[in-house]
Coordinates of C-alpha atoms in Angstrom, one line a residue:
M20 CA -20.9 7.0 12.8
T21 CA -19.7 9.7 10.4
D22 CA -16.5 9.9 12.4
R23 CA -16.0 6.1 12.3
F24 CA -16.6 6.0 8.6
A25 CA -14.1 8.8 8.0
Q26 CA -11.5 7.1 10.1
R27 CA -11.9 3.8 8.2
L28 CA -11.9 5.6 4.9
N29 CA -8.6 7.4 5.7
Q30 CA -7.0 4.2 7.0
A31 CA -8.0 2.3 3.9
M32 CA -6.7 5.1 1.7
D33 CA -3.4 4.9 3.5
L34 CA -3.3 1.2 3.2
R35 CA -4.1 1.1 -0.5
N36 CA -2.0 4.2 -1.3
I37 CA -5.1 5.9 -2.9
R38 CA -5.6 9.6 -3.1
Q39 CA -8.8 11.7 -3.2
S40 CA -8.2 12.3 -6.9
D41 CA -8.2 8.5 -7.6
F42 CA -11.8 8.4 -6.4
V43 CA -12.8 11.2 -8.7
K44 CA -11.1 9.5 -11.7
A45 CA -12.8 6.2 -10.8
A46 CA -16.2 8.0 -10.7
E47 CA -15.6 9.5 -14.1
E48 CA -14.7 6.1 -15.5
H49 CA -17.9 4.5 -14.1
G50 CA -20.4 7.3 -14.6
V51 CA -20.8 8.0 -10.9
K52 CA -21.7 11.5 -9.9
L53 CA -18.9 12.2 -7.4
G54 CA -17.0 15.5 -7.2
R55 CA -13.7 16.5 -5.6
S56 CA -15.4 18.5 -2.8
H57 CA -17.7 15.5 -2.0
I58 CA -14.7 13.3 -1.4
S59 CA -13.0 16.0 0.7
Q60 CA -16.0 16.2 2.9
Y61 CA -16.1 12.4 3.4
V62 CA -12.4 12.3 4.2
N63 CA -12.7 15.1 6.7
G64 CA -15.7 13.6 8.4
K65 CA -18.0 16.5 7.5
T66 CA -20.6 14.3 6.0
R67 CA -21.2 10.6 5.2
P68 CA -22.2 9.4 1.7
R69 CA -25.3 7.4 0.8
P70 CA -25.0 3.6 1.0
E71 CA -24.6 3.1 -2.7
I72 CA -21.7 5.7 -2.8
E73 CA -20.1 3.9 0.2
R74 CA -20.2 0.7 -1.8
F75 CA -18.5 2.4 -4.7
L76 CA -15.8 3.8 -2.5
A77 CA -15.3 0.3 -1.0
A78 CA -14.9 -1.1 -4.6
V79 CA -12.2 1.5 -5.4
L80 CA -10.4 0.7 -2.2
G81 CA -10.9 -3.1 -2.5
V82 CA -12.3 -3.5 1.0
D83 CA -15.5 -5.0 2.4
A84 CA -18.3 -2.4 2.2
R85 CA -19.6 -3.5 5.5
W86 CA -16.3 -2.8 7.2
L87 CA -16.1 0.6 5.6
A88 CA -19.7 1.3 6.8
G89 CA -18.6 0.6 10.4
E90 CA -19.6 -3.1 10.9
A91 CA -17.5 -5.5 12.9
V92 CA -16.2 -7.6 10.0
A93 CA -12.8 -8.1 8.5
F94 CA -11.8 -5.3 6.2
D95 CA -11.1 -7.7 3.4
E96 CA -13.6 -10.5 4.1
H97 CA -15.6 -9.9 1.0
P98 CA -14.0 -7.0 -0.9
A99 CA -16.4 -5.0 -3.0
T100 CA -16.1 -5.0 -6.7
F101 CA -17.5 -2.6 -9.4
D102 CA -19.6 -5.5 -10.8
D103 CA -21.1 -6.1 -7.4
V104 CA -21.9 -2.4 -6.9
A105 CA -23.5 -2.2 -10.4
Q106 CA -25.6 -5.3 -9.9
A107 CA -26.7 -4.3 -6.4
T108 CA -27.4 -0.6 -6.9
G109 CA -27.0 0.4 -10.6
V110 CA -24.3 2.9 -9.5
G111 CA -21.7 3.3 -12.2
R112 CA -23.5 1.0 -14.7
R113 CA -23.2 2.0 -18.3
A114 CA -24.8 0.2 -21.1
G115 CA -22.1 -1.8 -22.9
D116 CA -19.4 -0.4 -20.6
R117 CA -17.5 -3.0 -18.6
R118 CA -14.4 -0.9 -17.9
Q119 CA -12.8 -1.3 -14.6
F120 CA -10.8 1.3 -12.8
N121 CA -7.4 -0.2 -12.0
I122 CA -5.4 1.0 -9.1
E123 CA -2.1 -0.5 -8.1
H124 CA -2.7 -1.6 -4.6
T125 CA 0.4 -1.6 -2.5
S126 CA 0.8 -4.9 -0.7
D127 CA -1.0 -4.9 2.7
V128 CA 2.0 -6.6 4.2
E129 CA 4.3 -3.9 3.2
H130 CA 2.2 -1.5 5.2
M131 CA 2.2 -3.7 8.2
D132 CA 5.7 -4.7 9.0
S133 CA 5.4 -4.0 12.7
I134 CA 4.5 -7.6 13.6
E135 CA 5.6 -10.9 12.2
H136 CA 3.4 -13.9 13.0
G137 CA 5.9 -16.7 12.5
D138 CA 6.2 -17.6 8.8
S139 CA 3.0 -16.0 7.5
I140 CA 0.6 -13.3 8.3
E141 CA -3.2 -13.6 8.5
H142 CA -4.5 -10.1 8.1
D143 CA -8.2 -9.9 8.7
I144 CA -8.7 -6.5 10.1
V145 CA -11.5 -6.2 12.6
E146 CA -13.0 -4.0 15.2
H147 CA -12.7 -4.0 19.0
D148 CA -15.5 -5.9 20.6
D149 CA -16.7 -3.1 22.9
P150 CA -15.1 0.3 23.3
V151 CA -17.0 0.9 26.5
E152 CA -15.6 -2.1 28.2
H153 CA -12.2 -1.8 26.6
N154 CA -10.4 -1.3 29.9
H155 CA -12.0 -4.5 31.3
I156 CA -11.0 -6.8 28.5
E157 CA -8.5 -9.5 29.0
H158 CA -7.0 -10.6 25.8
Q159 CA -5.9 -14.2 25.4
A160 CA -4.3 -15.5 22.3
S161 CA -3.2 -19.0 21.4
V162 CA -1.2 -19.4 18.3
E163 CA -0.8 -22.9 16.8
H164 CA 1.7 -23.5 14.0
S165 CA 1.3 -26.3 11.6
A166 CA 1.5 -25.9 7.8
G167 CA 0.4 -22.3 8.4
I168 CA -0.8 -20.2 11.2
E169 CA -4.1 -20.4 13.0
H170 CA -4.6 -17.3 15.2
Q171 CA -7.5 -17.5 17.7
A172 CA -8.4 -14.9 20.2
S173 CA -10.9 -15.2 23.0
V174 CA -12.3 -12.2 24.8
E175 CA -13.7 -12.3 28.3
H176 CA -15.5 -9.3 29.9
S177 CA -15.5 -8.7 33.6
A178 CA -19.2 -7.8 33.3
G179 CA -19.9 -11.3 32.0
I180 CA -20.8 -10.3 28.5
E181 CA -19.8 -12.9 26.0
H182 CA -18.6 -11.9 22.5
P183 CA -17.8 -14.0 19.5
N184 CA -14.1 -14.6 18.8
H185 CA -12.6 -12.6 16.0
P186 CA -9.7 -13.4 13.7
S187 CA -6.4 -11.7 14.4
A188 CA -5.5 -8.4 12.9
L189 CA -2.4 -6.8 11.5
N190 CA -0.6 -4.3 13.6
M191 CA -1.4 -1.0 12.0
T192 CA 0.6 2.2 12.7
D193 CA -2.0 4.7 13.7
P194 CA -2.0 8.0 15.6
F195 CA -3.4 6.4 18.7
H196 CA -1.1 3.4 19.1
S197 CA 2.5 3.2 18.1
P198 CA 4.3 -0.2 17.6
A199 CA 6.1 0.3 20.9
Q200 CA 2.8 0.2 22.7
H201 CA 1.9 -3.3 21.4
R202 CA 1.7 -6.0 24.0
P203 CA 2.0 -9.7 23.1
G204 CA -1.4 -11.2 22.6
Q205 CA -3.1 -7.9 22.2
E206 CA -5.5 -7.7 19.3
H207 CA -4.6 -5.0 16.7
T208 CA -7.2 -3.5 14.4
M209 CA -7.5 -1.0 11.7
E210 CA -9.9 0.9 14.0
P211 CA -8.3 3.4 16.5
Q212 CA -9.2 3.2 20.1
F213 CA -12.2 5.2 21.2
D214 CA -12.9 7.1 24.4
D215 CA -13.8 4.6 27.1
D216 CA -16.5 6.9 28.4
V217 CA -18.4 7.1 25.1
Q218 CA -20.7 4.3 24.0
D219 CA -20.3 3.5 20.3
P220 CA -23.8 3.3 18.8
S221 CA -22.6 0.8 16.1
F222 CA -22.6 -2.0 18.7
T223 CA -25.7 -4.0 19.3
D224 CA -25.1 -4.2 23.1
V225 CA -25.7 -0.6 23.9
P226 CA -26.8 -0.3 27.5
S227 CA -30.4 0.7 28.1
S228 CA -29.2 3.6 30.1
V229 CA -27.8 5.1 26.9
T230 CA -30.8 4.3 24.7
P231 CA -33.8 3.9 27.0
E232 CA -36.2 2.8 24.3
E233 CA -34.2 0.0 22.5
P234 CA -30.6 -0.8 21.6
A235 CA -29.2 0.4 18.4
T236 CA -29.5 -2.3 15.7
R237 CA -28.2 -2.5 12.2
G238 CA -30.6 -2.0 9.4
R239 CA -32.5 0.8 11.1
R240 CA -33.7 3.5 8.7
T241 CA -31.3 6.4 8.3
F242 CA -31.9 9.8 6.7
T243 CA -29.7 10.9 3.9
K244 CA -29.5 14.2 2.1
S245 CA -31.5 14.8 -1.1
H246 CA -30.2 13.6 -4.4
K247 CA -30.7 17.1 -5.6
L248 CA -27.5 18.0 -3.6
D249 CA -25.4 15.5 -5.5
N250 CA -23.8 18.1 -7.8
V251 CA -24.2 21.1 -5.5
L252 CA -21.0 22.7 -4.4
Y253 CA -20.2 25.9 -2.7
D254 CA -16.5 26.0 -2.0
V255 CA -16.4 29.6 -1.1
R256 CA -17.5 28.2 2.3
G257 CA -16.5 24.6 1.6
P258 CA -14.0 22.0 2.9
V259 CA -11.0 24.3 2.8
V260 CA -12.8 26.9 4.9
N261 CA -13.9 24.2 7.3
E262 CA -10.3 23.2 7.8
A263 CA -9.4 26.8 8.4
A264 CA -12.1 27.0 11.1
R265 CA -10.7 23.8 12.7
M266 CA -7.3 25.4 12.8
E267 CA -8.6 28.6 14.3
A268 CA -10.4 26.6 16.9
A269 CA -7.1 25.0 17.7
G270 CA -5.6 28.5 18.4
M271 CA -4.0 29.2 15.0
H272 CA -4.4 32.6 13.3
V273 CA -5.5 32.3 9.6
M274 CA -5.3 35.2 7.2
K275 CA -8.5 35.1 5.1
L276 CA -8.6 36.2 1.5
N277 CA -11.6 33.9 0.7
I278 CA -14.8 35.8 1.0
G279 CA -16.1 39.2 -0.2
N280 CA -17.3 40.5 3.2
P281 CA -16.2 44.1 3.6
A282 CA -17.0 44.6 7.3
P283 CA -14.1 42.5 8.8
F284 CA -11.6 44.5 6.7
G285 CA -12.6 47.9 8.2
F286 CA -15.1 49.1 5.7
R287 CA -17.9 50.9 7.5
T288 CA -21.6 51.4 6.6
P289 CA -22.2 55.1 5.8
D290 CA -23.4 57.0 9.0
E291 CA -26.5 58.3 7.3
V292 CA -27.6 54.7 6.5
V293 CA -27.1 53.6 10.1
Y294 CA -28.9 56.7 11.4
D295 CA -31.9 56.2 9.1
M296 CA -32.3 52.5 10.0
A297 CA -32.3 53.4 13.7
Q298 CA -34.9 56.1 13.2
Q299 CA -37.2 53.7 11.4
L300 CA -36.6 50.5 13.4
T301 CA -39.8 50.7 15.4
D302 CA -41.8 51.2 12.2
T303 CA -40.5 48.0 10.6
E304 CA -41.4 45.4 13.2
G305 CA -44.1 43.8 11.0
Y306 CA -44.2 42.1 7.6
S307 CA -44.1 44.3 4.5
A308 CA -45.7 43.5 1.2
S309 CA -44.2 40.4 -0.3
K310 CA -42.2 42.4 -2.9
G311 CA -41.1 44.9 -0.4
L312 CA -41.7 48.4 1.0
F313 CA -43.1 50.9 -1.5
S314 CA -40.4 53.4 -0.7
A315 CA -37.6 50.9 -1.3
R316 CA -39.1 49.7 -4.6
K317 CA -39.7 53.2 -5.8
A318 CA -36.1 54.1 -5.2
I319 CA -34.9 51.0 -7.0
M320 CA -37.3 51.8 -9.9
Q321 CA -35.7 55.2 -10.2
Y322 CA -32.3 53.7 -10.1
A323 CA -33.4 51.3 -12.9
Q324 CA -34.4 54.4 -14.9
L325 CA -31.0 55.9 -14.5
K326 CA -29.5 52.6 -15.8
N327 CA -31.9 52.8 -18.8
L328 CA -33.7 49.6 -18.1
P329 CA -36.8 49.6 -20.3
N330 CA -40.4 49.1 -19.3
V331 CA -39.9 49.0 -15.5
G332 CA -42.6 49.9 -12.9
V333 CA -42.8 49.6 -9.2
E334 CA -44.5 46.2 -9.5
D335 CA -41.5 44.9 -11.4
I336 CA -39.2 45.3 -8.4
Y337 CA -38.7 42.4 -5.9
T338 CA -36.6 42.8 -2.8
G339 CA -34.8 39.9 -1.2
N340 CA -32.6 38.8 1.6
G341 CA -29.6 39.5 -0.5
V342 CA -29.4 38.6 -4.2
S343 CA -28.7 35.0 -3.3
E344 CA -32.3 34.4 -2.2
L345 CA -33.7 35.9 -5.4
I346 CA -31.4 33.8 -7.6
N347 CA -32.7 30.7 -5.9
L348 CA -36.3 31.9 -6.2
S349 CA -35.8 32.8 -9.9
M350 CA -34.4 29.4 -10.9
S351 CA -37.1 27.5 -8.9
A352 CA -39.8 29.4 -10.7
L353 CA -38.4 28.8 -14.2
L354 CA -36.9 25.3 -14.5
D355 CA -38.3 21.9 -15.2
N356 CA -36.2 18.8 -14.9
G357 CA -33.6 18.8 -17.7
D358 CA -34.0 22.5 -18.7
E359 CA -30.6 24.0 -19.5
V360 CA -29.2 27.4 -18.4
L361 CA -26.0 28.9 -19.9
L362 CA -23.6 30.0 -17.1
P363 CA -20.2 31.6 -17.3
A364 CA -17.0 29.6 -16.4
P365 CA -15.7 30.7 -14.0
D366 CA -19.0 31.6 -12.2
Y367 CA -20.2 32.5 -8.8
P368 CA -21.0 29.0 -7.7
L369 CA -24.4 29.9 -6.2
W370 CA -25.7 30.2 -9.8
T371 CA -24.7 26.6 -10.7
A372 CA -26.0 25.3 -7.4
C373 CA -29.5 27.0 -7.8
V374 CA -29.9 25.7 -11.4
T375 CA -29.1 22.2 -10.2
L376 CA -31.4 22.4 -7.1
A377 CA -34.2 23.5 -9.4
G378 CA -33.8 20.4 -11.5
G379 CA -32.1 22.2 -14.3
R380 CA -28.8 21.4 -16.1
P381 CA -26.0 24.1 -15.8
V382 CA -24.1 24.4 -19.1
H383 CA -20.9 26.5 -18.7
Y384 CA -19.7 28.7 -21.5
V385 CA -16.0 29.8 -21.3
C386 CA -14.8 33.2 -20.4
D387 CA -11.5 33.9 -22.2
E388 CA -8.6 34.9 -20.0
Q389 CA -6.7 36.1 -23.1
S390 CA -9.5 38.6 -23.8
E391 CA -9.9 40.3 -20.5
W392 CA -12.1 37.4 -19.3
Y393 CA -14.9 38.4 -21.6
P394 CA -17.4 35.6 -22.6
D395 CA -16.5 33.5 -25.6
I396 CA -19.5 34.2 -27.8
D397 CA -18.8 31.3 -30.2
D398 CA -18.6 28.9 -27.2
M399 CA -21.8 30.3 -25.8
R400 CA -23.6 29.8 -29.2
A401 CA -22.2 26.3 -29.6
K402 CA -23.7 25.1 -26.3
I403 CA -27.3 26.2 -27.0
T404 CA -29.7 23.3 -27.4
D405 CA -33.5 23.0 -27.7
R406 CA -33.5 22.7 -23.9
T407 CA -31.8 26.0 -23.3
K408 CA -34.0 28.6 -21.6
A409 CA -31.7 31.4 -20.5
I410 CA -28.3 33.0 -20.5
V411 CA -26.7 34.2 -17.2
I412 CA -24.0 36.8 -17.1
I413 CA -22.2 38.1 -14.1
N414 CA -21.1 41.7 -14.8
P415 CA -19.0 42.9 -13.2
N416 CA -17.7 39.4 -12.8
N417 CA -17.0 37.5 -9.7
P418 CA -14.4 35.9 -9.5
T419 CA -12.4 37.6 -12.3
G420 CA -13.2 41.3 -11.7
A421 CA -13.9 41.7 -15.4
L422 CA -16.2 44.4 -16.7
Y423 CA -18.0 43.7 -20.0
P424 CA -18.0 46.5 -22.6
K425 CA -21.1 47.4 -24.5
E426 CA -19.9 45.6 -27.7
V427 CA -19.7 42.3 -25.9
L428 CA -23.1 42.8 -24.3
E429 CA -24.6 43.5 -27.7
Q430 CA -23.2 40.2 -29.0
I431 CA -24.8 38.3 -26.1
V432 CA -28.1 40.1 -26.7
E433 CA -28.0 39.0 -30.3
V434 CA -27.4 35.4 -29.3
A435 CA -30.4 35.5 -26.9
R436 CA -32.5 37.2 -29.6
E437 CA -31.6 34.6 -32.2
H438 CA -32.5 31.7 -29.9
Q439 CA -35.4 33.4 -28.0
L440 CA -33.7 33.1 -24.6
M441 CA -34.2 35.0 -21.3
I442 CA -31.3 36.9 -19.9
F443 CA -30.4 36.9 -16.2
S444 CA -27.8 39.6 -15.3
D445 CA -26.1 39.6 -11.9
E446 CA -24.9 43.1 -11.4
I447 CA -24.3 43.3 -7.6
Y448 CA -20.9 45.0 -8.2
D449 CA -22.2 47.6 -10.8
R450 CA -21.2 50.5 -8.5
L451 CA -17.7 49.2 -7.9
V452 CA -16.1 50.1 -11.2
M453 CA -12.6 51.7 -11.6
D454 CA -10.3 53.4 -14.2
G455 CA -13.0 55.8 -15.3
L456 CA -15.1 53.1 -16.9
E457 CA -18.8 52.9 -16.8
H458 CA -21.1 49.9 -16.2
T459 CA -23.8 49.1 -18.8
S460 CA -26.8 47.0 -17.9
I461 CA -27.4 44.4 -20.6
A462 CA -31.2 44.9 -20.1
S463 CA -30.9 48.4 -21.5
L464 CA -29.8 46.9 -24.8
A465 CA -32.6 44.4 -25.0
P466 CA -36.1 46.1 -24.8
D467 CA -37.6 43.2 -26.9
L468 CA -36.3 40.5 -24.7
F469 CA -37.3 39.5 -21.2
C470 CA -34.6 40.3 -18.7
V471 CA -34.1 39.9 -15.0
T472 CA -31.4 42.2 -13.4
Y473 CA -30.0 41.7 -9.9
S474 CA -28.3 44.2 -7.6
G475 CA -28.2 45.3 -4.0
L476 CA -26.4 47.2 -1.2
S477 CA -24.2 44.4 0.3
K478 CA -21.0 45.4 -1.6
S479 CA -21.6 49.0 -2.7
H480 CA -22.6 50.2 0.7
M481 CA -20.5 47.7 2.8
I482 CA -23.6 46.3 4.5
A483 CA -23.4 42.6 3.5
G484 CA -24.9 41.6 6.9
Y485 CA -28.1 43.6 6.3
R486 CA -29.1 41.2 3.6
I487 CA -30.8 43.5 1.2
G488 CA -30.9 42.9 -2.6
W489 CA -33.3 43.2 -5.4
M490 CA -34.3 42.0 -8.9
I491 CA -35.8 44.0 -11.7
L492 CA -38.0 42.6 -14.4
S493 CA -37.7 44.5 -17.7
G494 CA -38.3 44.4 -21.4
N495 CA -40.9 42.2 -23.0
K496 CA -42.8 40.9 -20.0
A497 CA -45.7 39.7 -22.1
I498 CA -43.7 36.6 -23.1
A499 CA -43.0 35.8 -19.4
K500 CA -46.5 36.2 -18.0
D501 CA -46.8 32.7 -16.6
Y502 CA -43.2 32.8 -15.3
I503 CA -44.0 36.0 -13.4
E504 CA -47.0 34.3 -11.8
G505 CA -44.5 31.7 -10.6
L506 CA -42.2 34.4 -9.2
D507 CA -45.1 36.0 -7.4
M508 CA -46.2 32.7 -5.9
L509 CA -42.7 31.9 -4.5
T510 CA -42.3 35.5 -3.3
N511 CA -45.6 35.3 -1.4
M512 CA -44.6 32.0 0.2
R513 CA -41.5 33.5 1.8
I514 CA -43.7 36.4 3.1
C515 CA -41.1 39.2 2.6
S516 CA -37.5 40.2 2.9
N517 CA -35.8 41.9 5.8
V518 CA -38.0 45.0 6.5
P519 CA -35.5 47.1 8.5
A520 CA -32.9 46.6 5.7
Q521 CA -35.5 47.6 3.1
S522 CA -36.1 50.8 5.1
I523 CA -32.7 52.2 4.2
V524 CA -32.7 51.5 0.4
Q525 CA -34.1 55.0 -0.4
T526 CA -31.4 56.7 1.7
A527 CA -28.6 54.5 0.3
L528 CA -29.4 55.0 -3.3
G529 CA -29.9 58.8 -3.0
G530 CA -27.3 61.5 -2.3
H531 CA -23.5 61.0 -2.2
Q532 CA -22.2 57.5 -2.9
S533 CA -19.4 57.2 -0.5
V534 CA -18.1 54.0 -2.3
N535 CA -16.9 56.3 -5.1
D536 CA -14.2 57.6 -2.9
Y537 CA -12.7 54.1 -2.6
L538 CA -12.5 53.6 -6.4
V539 CA -10.2 56.4 -7.5
P540 CA -6.4 56.8 -7.1
G541 CA -5.7 57.2 -3.4
G542 CA -8.9 55.3 -2.5
R543 CA -8.6 52.0 -0.6
I544 CA -10.0 49.6 -3.2
Y545 CA -8.2 51.2 -6.1
E546 CA -4.8 51.2 -4.3
Q547 CA -5.3 47.6 -3.0
R548 CA -6.2 46.5 -6.6
E549 CA -3.0 48.2 -7.9
Y550 CA -0.8 46.5 -5.3
I551 CA -2.2 43.0 -5.6
Y552 CA -2.1 43.0 -9.4
E553 CA 1.6 44.0 -9.5
A554 CA 2.5 41.7 -6.5
L555 CA 0.9 38.6 -7.8
N556 CA 2.5 39.0 -11.3
S557 CA 5.9 39.3 -9.6
I558 CA 5.7 35.8 -8.2
D559 CA 7.4 33.3 -10.4
G560 CA 4.9 31.0 -12.0
I561 CA 1.8 33.3 -11.3
T562 CA 0.1 35.6 -13.8
A563 CA -3.1 37.6 -13.4
V564 CA -5.3 39.8 -15.6
K565 CA -6.0 43.2 -14.1
P566 CA -9.5 43.5 -12.7
K567 CA -11.6 46.5 -13.7
A568 CA -14.3 46.2 -11.1
A569 CA -15.4 44.5 -7.8
F570 CA -12.6 43.4 -5.4
Y571 CA -11.5 40.1 -6.7
I572 CA -8.6 38.9 -8.8
F573 CA -8.3 35.4 -10.4
P574 CA -4.6 34.6 -10.9
K575 CA -3.3 31.7 -13.0
I576 CA -0.9 29.1 -11.7
D577 CA 1.8 27.4 -13.9
V578 CA 0.6 23.9 -13.1
R579 CA 3.6 22.3 -14.8
K580 CA 6.1 24.3 -12.8
F581 CA 4.3 23.3 -9.5
N582 CA 3.0 19.9 -10.6
I583 CA -0.5 20.9 -9.5
H584 CA -3.2 18.4 -10.5
D585 CA -5.6 19.0 -7.6
D586 CA -6.2 22.7 -6.7
E587 CA -8.2 21.9 -3.6
Q588 CA -5.2 20.1 -2.3
F589 CA -3.1 23.1 -3.3
A590 CA -5.4 25.4 -1.3
L591 CA -5.2 23.0 1.7
D592 CA -1.4 22.9 1.5
L593 CA -1.2 26.7 1.3
L594 CA -3.5 26.9 4.3
H595 CA -1.5 24.4 6.3
D596 CA 1.9 25.8 5.4
E597 CA 1.3 29.5 5.6
K598 CA -2.1 29.9 7.4
L599 CA -3.4 31.7 4.3
L600 CA -6.9 31.0 3.1
I601 CA -7.9 31.4 -0.6
V602 CA -10.5 29.7 -2.8
Q603 CA -9.4 27.3 -5.5
G604 CA -10.5 27.9 -9.1
T605 CA -12.5 24.8 -9.5
G606 CA -14.7 26.1 -6.7
F607 CA -16.0 28.6 -9.3
N608 CA -16.7 25.8 -11.8
W609 CA -13.5 26.4 -13.7
K610 CA -12.6 23.1 -15.2
D611 CA -8.8 23.1 -14.8
P612 CA -6.9 23.2 -11.5
D613 CA -4.8 26.2 -12.5
H614 CA -6.5 29.3 -10.9
F615 CA -7.4 30.6 -7.5
R616 CA -9.3 33.7 -6.3
V617 CA -7.9 36.4 -4.0
V618 CA -10.1 38.9 -2.3
Y619 CA -8.2 42.2 -2.1
L620 CA -10.3 43.9 0.6
P621 CA -7.6 43.9 3.3
R622 CA -5.4 47.0 3.5
V623 CA -2.2 47.1 1.5
E624 CA 0.0 46.3 4.5
V625 CA -2.0 43.1 5.2
L626 CA -1.9 42.2 1.5
K627 CA 1.9 42.5 1.6
G628 CA 2.0 39.9 4.3
A629 CA -0.2 37.6 2.3
V630 CA 2.0 38.0 -0.8
D631 CA 5.1 37.3 1.3
K632 CA 3.4 34.1 2.4
M633 CA 2.5 33.1 -1.2
T634 CA 6.0 34.0 -2.5
R635 CA 7.6 31.8 0.2
F636 CA 5.1 29.0 -0.5
F637 CA 5.5 28.9 -4.3
S638 CA 9.3 29.1 -4.0
H639 CA 9.4 25.5 -2.8
Y640 CA 5.9 24.0 -3.5
R641 CA 5.5 21.0 -5.7
Q642 CA 2.4 18.8 -5.4

């Protein structure tokens, strides 16, 4: 049914000349929680919205909500309106707000000039009676002309099944049937033909051989995703990536600059780490303590001491299946419904997602591109309310590659101190710093505050697939005693993290750090950073701040030059035209459609090919 809904949605959008951005605008006007990525997933058939959202989409399109939902009714029999939607469901209702979102609908007839029915056209668009029996249907049409046109069609099945007559339909141009294939008297619908060998479950006459218990009936209970997911997006692996996967499945080669996964780009795990895991594998077959192996936590504690984190013991270390799991756990343990957390914009979208899933409200403070992407302290301070519980920083930053100096970190500590806030610091890239700079952990500057610091081996040791990360509690733990109990409860519930991966933490954090060789002149990451920075800035209409750490760059697009108003569409257009995959800036909760992220892990020769594709694309692209 998701496929059928997507087909009808796309057909109605074409008919009404409505774009995906029109839905987003309408949602904003009517107070409906509906994002750009949600619409993209509906259009691409990846998921189907809840019934109340379907009714809202039908109101925007001016079509019958039952038709859009897949029922055998005329598409414009009873077009949905915003008033109807609000009265039936409450969706989009605002006290005292009666605004309507007006879209200029192109005349249906202008879209359907393939058939003329005498002097007038009756254009109730309906569905084929039975796709299973389609090849056995004889269409008979009688057309009687008086003052107008009365079009009646009767359908007879060779199997003897009688179906009600439907009104005639306009001839639509669709990918399955061209106008030349039309036969006189054949019923035309807005629904494309389906495979004759596949029973469509939307019909009530499903043979018992297909559904042995009972035929499918309308009104049966369906299961929809949680409302907690309404505002959860993760476009790093979102609709554009899904489209790239579809293209690859069709035999196309896609160049991927979308995800920070070192292994596919030739970065290898240090031999010593692989050897030590192999030696310990048979000793790590059982569960560990919930927080992790003692040897791993001891090594992390010593690393924390080197970073000058105050008041840290072995019991303050929690290992996780990557930092991602620990972020989710941390937010779930902290937030009640409506609690606010300050997050950077742009951010790594998992942070916003985890705050939302925990019932909290993500509030984004701006990072200033004109100031090396450092947090705007005034904006941060202005967004604090009595519901704010914590400040999150990502340092080094993903997606910008910024590294925050000590002076900026001290200002953030002062804000947290002034408003008695917790600090969460995502430092997964703290060992990927270039240009002779040093990383400072913010927790080292805040012994009187409660801080949680995250890091791991995925990036620094090129072992993203091992899934080993950790978090460190430091500072004034007395003020977070109850919260720590919550952390312990959730940690125990998930049993433990990947034990074989824990077994190599001690080896990985000790001795020579091979990643350092990549970060100096002549090293891979350093040279790739130098190339991509210069190359992107050489493209007319593109500018970028030079990253100081990690392996990402977040270039800015001159949206006026390229007329870009939807950056997800831009990313899709780049993918389709050049087979090049990037992530659009709004995927990182950046409010304007004027940035995109590039991962510069590929070797320089590969990056040159990517830049050639971008240069060619931007030389002609206009949205």
